[in-house]
């Protein structure tokens, strides 16, 4: 079946699913494959559960004569092509966002700001990969006036694949840092891969890039692009400039447009490093005609609920939760901010940083060495990589061991930084402190 014909079916059944356990009535099931599963085997079950059609790429799982089965060469590629076809038909202006750190928070801040003026659709959660991006696009409707699409990667070429599916008109790279080095091979590999967003936009008519001008790596690869710049330095060509006012513990910052008046915003985000994310959202908002007053209201009202730069107050402690992911760049930023916070009784509960390749122990040692000069009252480390470092802190092989210690010792009246890669599952400790 050709994409244009499948698209006609999609218009009548504009909801897709890739999980046979979640089959809304009238939806289309795509039988995707992974290392340990084959969606084709569940196509019939998906139809029984409520789907109107099942897209499969193995004929043996399609019942002969049953027109509800749609046989294609490759289900994933078909899903991606359908998403691109839909994106082109709608023509919705799309802001593409990628980066090593902060892209999910920045995506939400940008969307929150743009929603002050537009009907905006944006990536839900972290659906930012080769499956999530197509799903995001296929959720777009004619009522949406703009879209913000997050794109993630852990191997070279992945951003290139995603931009050719989403075809963004505008782009922002939040930053580049040491993450997924096992897949990228080097920090230079990270820069090249994130830069694939810029490469695409160079060839797109009337494209625009929102550039963090203080970042030398991004400035270097932005040659030939039409850029709107922002940052913390007082550069004459910056559309937006900002400064941190304080972190006590929430970030308060001020920003201004060009040589205009300063605006002060008290946020609900932890971490001075979030000023870059705030300035990005303000810059994009201004570019699309959102007023400074609306921007201030949106940024001040945003409350994180995704274990990123989040403050939770429990019965016994105050938790600074950044437990969704971690790499050397984000870990160091979180620790520096925690060190500078003007609060007493600090407790750092840190988990391993995953996917760092051969340099993993060295990167963990750098973190440990930095902690030694921070003056934290307590430091607990979780994971095999931290255990290999030279230090005298309490180490736990896995998060369950740390939970047992927390339940036994019951720490009270601490500010506790919880930071680690998602695979360490530090979020499990949250109900125990």
XYZ file of C-alpha atoms in Angstrom:
433
model
C 0.000 0.000 0.000
C 1.287 3.464 -0.875
C 1.624 6.126 1.826
C -1.029 8.350 0.241
C -3.513 5.487 0.461
C -2.567 4.675 4.034
C -2.943 8.363 4.830
C -6.561 8.287 3.703
C -7.161 5.504 6.227
C -5.332 7.530 8.879
C -7.572 10.548 8.260
C -10.562 8.398 9.189
C -8.702 6.760 12.094
C -6.319 9.488 13.347
C -4.817 7.632 16.286
C -1.920 5.195 16.182
C -0.592 2.750 18.732
C 2.455 0.499 18.872
C 1.400 -1.314 22.028
C -1.162 -4.111 21.779
C -1.993 -3.514 25.450
C -3.210 0.003 24.618
C -5.613 -0.109 21.698
C -8.106 2.765 21.598
C -11.216 2.014 19.598
C -10.741 2.841 15.929
C -6.959 3.264 16.129
C -4.260 1.871 13.844
C -1.774 -0.609 15.278
C 1.813 -0.592 13.929
C 3.612 -3.894 14.523
C 7.087 -2.673 15.422
C 9.998 -4.943 16.249
C 12.746 -4.812 18.837
C 15.575 -6.964 20.070
C 13.250 -8.962 22.287
C 9.800 -8.570 20.710
C 7.961 -8.811 17.414
C 4.820 -6.699 17.176
C 3.548 -8.768 14.258
C 2.709 -11.525 16.711
C 0.259 -9.214 18.487
C -1.472 -7.719 15.445
C -4.545 -9.947 15.683
C -4.787 -9.269 19.408
C -4.675 -5.514 18.711
C -7.615 -5.823 16.338
C -9.563 -7.807 18.903
C -8.797 -5.138 21.504
C -10.306 -2.324 19.451
C -7.955 -1.281 16.660
C -9.537 -0.845 13.244
C -6.380 -1.713 11.318
C -3.069 -3.438 11.943
C 0.024 -2.554 9.897
C 2.320 -5.615 9.666
C 5.465 -6.485 7.736
C 5.354 -10.293 8.035
C 2.660 -11.888 5.860
C 2.274 -14.962 8.052
C 0.632 -12.826 10.758
C -1.944 -11.288 8.398
C -5.195 -13.238 8.011
C -5.830 -13.809 4.268
C -8.813 -11.847 3.020
C -9.050 -9.688 6.135
C -8.660 -6.097 4.886
C -7.940 -4.857 8.393
C -4.394 -6.182 8.003
C -2.175 -3.813 5.986
C 0.995 -5.513 4.751
C 4.042 -3.257 4.228
C 7.777 -3.808 3.719
C 8.833 -2.256 7.028
C 6.462 -1.111 9.772
C 8.859 1.395 11.382
C 9.712 3.057 8.085
C 6.023 3.166 7.189
C 5.199 4.835 10.508
C 7.921 7.408 9.899
C 6.848 8.058 6.294
C 3.219 8.443 7.343
C 4.256 10.968 10.008
C 6.280 12.953 7.488
C 3.405 12.862 4.970
C 1.024 14.168 7.653
C 3.498 16.871 8.690
C 3.781 18.085 5.091
C 0.029 18.086 4.529
C -0.607 20.204 7.625
C 2.341 22.557 7.133
C 2.399 23.431 10.833
C 5.393 25.613 11.814
C 7.698 23.357 13.834
C 10.444 24.248 16.294
C 12.911 21.346 16.520
C 14.885 21.011 19.739
C 17.838 18.833 20.691
C 20.849 19.026 23.001
C 22.764 17.075 25.602
C 21.121 18.574 28.683
C 17.969 20.543 29.329
C 16.106 19.775 26.118
C 13.010 18.369 27.812
C 12.786 21.236 30.308
C 13.455 23.774 27.550
C 10.835 22.132 25.337
C 8.261 22.503 28.088
C 9.253 26.105 28.840
C 9.095 27.076 25.150
C 5.703 25.419 24.801
C 4.413 27.084 27.965
C 5.464 30.486 26.631
C 4.089 29.940 23.120
C 0.767 28.730 24.523
C 0.208 32.260 25.783
C -0.613 33.180 22.168
C -0.947 29.991 20.093
C -2.549 26.565 20.110
C 0.636 24.555 20.562
C 1.311 20.823 20.361
C 4.573 19.535 21.812
C 6.406 16.305 22.524
C 4.781 14.555 25.461
C 7.169 13.289 28.117
C 10.394 12.182 26.475
C 8.928 10.711 23.266
C 11.907 12.017 21.344
C 13.281 9.035 19.418
C 12.654 7.303 16.075
C 9.258 6.111 17.344
C 8.286 9.006 19.601
C 8.867 11.728 17.009
C 6.533 10.111 14.438
C 3.893 9.653 17.146
C 4.225 13.312 18.102
C 3.735 14.392 14.489
C 0.775 12.088 13.956
C -0.898 13.680 16.984
C -0.842 17.070 15.268
C -4.196 18.379 14.075
C -5.274 21.238 11.842
C -6.203 23.193 14.989
C -2.597 23.355 16.168
C -0.908 26.593 15.140
C 2.634 25.566 16.167
C 4.541 22.504 17.342
C 7.654 21.983 19.449
C 9.303 18.656 18.659
C 12.067 17.263 20.872
C 14.699 15.035 19.265
C 17.125 12.851 21.201
C 20.055 10.704 20.129
C 22.710 8.385 21.494
C 24.378 7.420 18.191
C 25.646 9.363 15.161
C 23.060 9.937 12.456
C 19.996 9.729 14.702
C 19.243 13.446 14.642
C 19.643 13.407 10.871
C 16.966 10.700 10.680
C 14.603 12.609 12.948
C 14.914 15.988 11.225
C 14.053 14.397 7.890
C 10.888 13.012 9.482
C 9.867 16.201 11.326
C 11.289 18.747 8.850
C 11.477 21.586 11.400
C 11.343 25.197 10.248
C 13.141 26.481 13.342
C 15.742 24.904 15.574
C 17.501 25.133 18.901
C 20.351 23.085 20.362
C 20.335 23.687 24.107
C 23.981 22.691 24.569
C 26.478 19.918 23.886
C 28.141 17.888 26.624
C 29.635 14.553 27.595
C 26.748 12.099 27.317
C 26.248 8.745 25.589
C 29.981 8.712 24.805
C 29.771 4.954 24.407
C 27.527 5.495 21.383
C 28.969 8.733 20.023
C 32.598 7.677 20.456
C 33.787 11.094 21.629
C 32.697 14.576 22.623
C 33.331 15.632 19.018
C 30.874 12.916 17.974
C 28.257 14.489 20.249
C 28.781 17.887 18.628
C 28.550 16.484 15.095
C 25.360 14.572 15.848
C 23.557 17.435 17.573
C 24.740 19.654 14.721
C 22.746 17.534 12.278
C 19.804 19.768 13.212
C 21.770 22.801 12.009
C 22.824 20.930 8.869
C 19.197 20.298 7.954
C 18.144 23.885 8.590
C 20.894 25.223 6.332
C 19.062 23.725 3.403
C 15.574 24.794 4.484
C 14.179 28.021 3.058
C 13.580 30.827 5.600
C 14.780 28.692 8.511
C 15.854 30.260 11.773
C 18.097 29.035 14.589
C 17.855 30.220 18.189
C 21.479 30.215 19.312
C 22.962 30.224 22.804
C 25.679 32.674 21.861
C 27.797 32.043 24.974
C 28.427 28.446 23.900
C 31.594 28.337 21.756
C 30.829 24.846 20.408
C 27.449 25.929 19.083
C 28.787 29.204 17.732
C 31.437 27.300 15.799
C 28.972 25.029 13.990
C 26.339 27.703 13.319
C 28.153 29.192 10.314
C 25.838 30.052 7.439
C 22.661 30.023 9.531
C 20.243 32.843 10.255
C 20.463 33.089 14.039
C 18.604 34.802 16.856
C 21.049 34.882 19.765
C 20.629 34.866 23.512
C 22.927 34.468 26.494
C 24.264 35.842 29.762
C 26.918 38.132 28.305
C 26.072 41.667 27.250
C 26.704 41.151 23.543
C 25.322 43.785 21.214
C 23.790 41.257 18.829
C 21.898 39.275 21.477
C 18.123 39.457 21.214
C 17.836 38.510 24.893
C 20.290 38.830 27.774
C 19.831 37.517 31.294
C 21.441 37.104 34.711
C 20.928 34.892 37.741
C 19.662 36.883 40.717
C 19.675 34.093 43.304
C 18.989 30.410 43.978
C 17.380 30.132 47.397
C 16.603 27.398 46.504
C 14.498 28.276 43.440
C 16.073 30.156 40.569
C 15.277 33.850 40.362
C 16.631 35.598 37.291
C 16.271 38.772 35.283
C 16.215 39.255 31.529
C 15.864 41.999 28.997
C 15.238 42.362 25.292
C 18.182 44.106 23.609
C 18.692 47.394 25.429
C 15.210 47.311 26.945
C 14.096 47.210 30.566
C 14.898 44.359 32.924
C 12.240 41.810 33.880
C 12.611 39.815 37.105
C 11.151 36.324 37.265
C 10.888 34.020 40.287
C 10.719 30.448 38.991
C 9.858 27.032 40.438
C 13.008 25.436 39.025
C 16.092 24.442 40.964
C 19.490 25.254 39.487
C 21.280 28.320 38.162
C 21.992 26.322 34.982
C 18.304 26.649 34.120
C 18.781 30.297 33.213
C 19.855 29.194 29.721
C 16.596 27.271 29.324
C 14.593 30.265 30.540
C 16.365 32.660 28.179
C 15.788 30.299 25.253
C 12.062 30.255 25.962
C 11.945 34.043 26.311
C 13.857 34.503 23.044
C 11.584 32.195 21.081
C 8.495 33.713 22.652
C 9.531 37.230 21.649
C 10.357 36.093 18.122
C 6.813 34.769 17.713
C 5.146 37.837 19.175
C 4.495 36.812 22.768
C 4.676 39.870 25.012
C 7.239 40.200 27.840
C 4.391 40.211 30.354
C 3.027 36.945 28.972
C 6.527 35.430 28.968
C 7.076 36.380 32.618
C 3.738 34.892 33.605
C 4.448 31.642 31.760
C 7.973 31.174 33.142
C 6.974 32.025 36.700
C 4.022 29.647 36.528
C 5.849 26.604 35.180
C 6.127 23.854 37.804
C 8.265 20.800 36.876
C 6.754 17.375 37.518
C 9.195 15.102 35.715
C 12.063 14.547 38.197
C 14.048 17.330 36.522
C 15.216 20.340 38.563
C 12.326 19.711 40.922
C 11.945 20.539 44.637
C 9.815 18.234 46.786
C 9.223 18.827 50.486
C 8.624 15.642 52.438
C 7.751 15.208 56.095
C 11.419 15.094 57.039
C 13.542 16.629 54.257
C 13.659 18.891 51.223
C 14.539 17.001 48.037
C 16.203 18.421 44.958
C 15.206 15.807 42.396
C 17.135 15.452 39.165
C 16.923 11.693 38.912
C 15.801 11.257 35.331
C 19.234 11.222 33.763
C 22.866 12.113 34.333
C 26.105 12.659 32.461
C 29.355 14.403 33.448
C 28.146 17.795 32.255
C 24.750 17.746 33.961
C 26.134 16.092 37.117
C 28.786 18.775 37.529
C 26.232 21.538 36.924
C 23.906 20.073 39.556
C 26.715 19.718 42.101
C 28.014 23.253 41.533
C 24.529 24.627 42.010
C 24.025 22.524 45.154
C 27.350 23.748 46.539
C 26.384 27.386 45.938
C 22.887 27.086 47.424
C 22.656 29.109 50.625
C 21.122 26.366 52.745
C 22.386 24.181 55.571
C 22.667 20.400 56.000
C 23.359 19.206 52.477
C 23.177 15.528 51.526
C 24.222 14.373 48.042
C 22.707 11.049 46.975
C 24.232 10.272 43.594
C 23.925 7.403 41.138
C 26.187 6.211 38.340
C 26.303 7.998 34.992
C 25.599 5.449 32.267
C 26.891 4.943 28.688
C 30.258 6.689 29.101
C 32.367 3.993 27.486
C 36.059 3.384 28.322
C 36.410 6.725 30.134
C 33.614 6.001 32.590
C 35.722 5.500 35.734
C 37.778 8.603 34.940
C 34.626 10.705 34.600
C 33.217 9.339 37.857
C 36.531 10.063 39.579
C 36.320 13.703 38.442
C 32.925 13.949 40.081
C 34.187 12.414 43.310
C 37.199 14.727 43.368
C 34.939 17.748 42.962
C 32.647 16.617 45.775
C 35.581 16.491 48.179
C 35.744 20.281 48.140
C 32.019 20.916 48.455
C 31.577 20.495 52.206
C 28.430 18.370 52.017
C 27.466 16.783 55.338
C 26.562 13.465 53.723
C 27.523 11.857 50.419
C 26.115 8.495 49.340
C 27.031 6.934 46.019
C 25.057 4.243 44.210
C 26.357 2.001 41.440
C 29.306 -0.053 40.224
C 31.107 2.841 38.515
C 31.275 5.047 41.595
C 32.439 1.987 43.550
C 35.539 1.817 41.327
C 36.650 5.345 42.245
C 39.114 6.370 44.920
C 37.082 7.897 47.778
C 35.865 7.307 51.328
C 32.153 7.889 50.859
C 29.412 5.364 51.492
C 28.848 3.286 48.369
C 25.918 1.024 47.582
C 25.892 -1.573 44.839
C 22.264 -0.884 43.947
C 19.449 1.431 44.898
C 17.719 -1.174 47.075
C 20.751 -1.175 49.396
C 20.551 2.607 49.714
C 16.832 2.390 50.457
C 17.504 -0.115 53.246
C 20.029 2.288 54.785
C 17.607 5.214 54.482
C 14.845 3.230 56.182
C 17.217 2.297 59.005
C 18.878 5.688 59.586
C 15.948 7.964 58.700
C 17.853 11.194 57.884
C 16.002 14.389 58.840
C 16.264 18.131 58.155
C 18.484 17.797 55.090
C 18.458 19.312 51.663
C 19.028 16.158 49.595
C 20.239 16.261 46.002
C 19.077 13.120 44.165
C 20.934 12.833 40.860
C 21.804 9.858 38.659
C 21.124 8.098 35.386
C 17.626 6.726 34.976
C 18.992 3.174 34.789
C 20.131 3.390 38.422
C 16.468 3.919 39.434
C 17.185 6.540 42.096
C 13.560 7.639 41.818
C 12.799 4.614 44.003
C 14.344 6.365 47.031
C 11.846 9.243 46.890
C 9.295 7.536 49.098
C 11.908 6.766 51.739
C 13.314 10.238 52.509
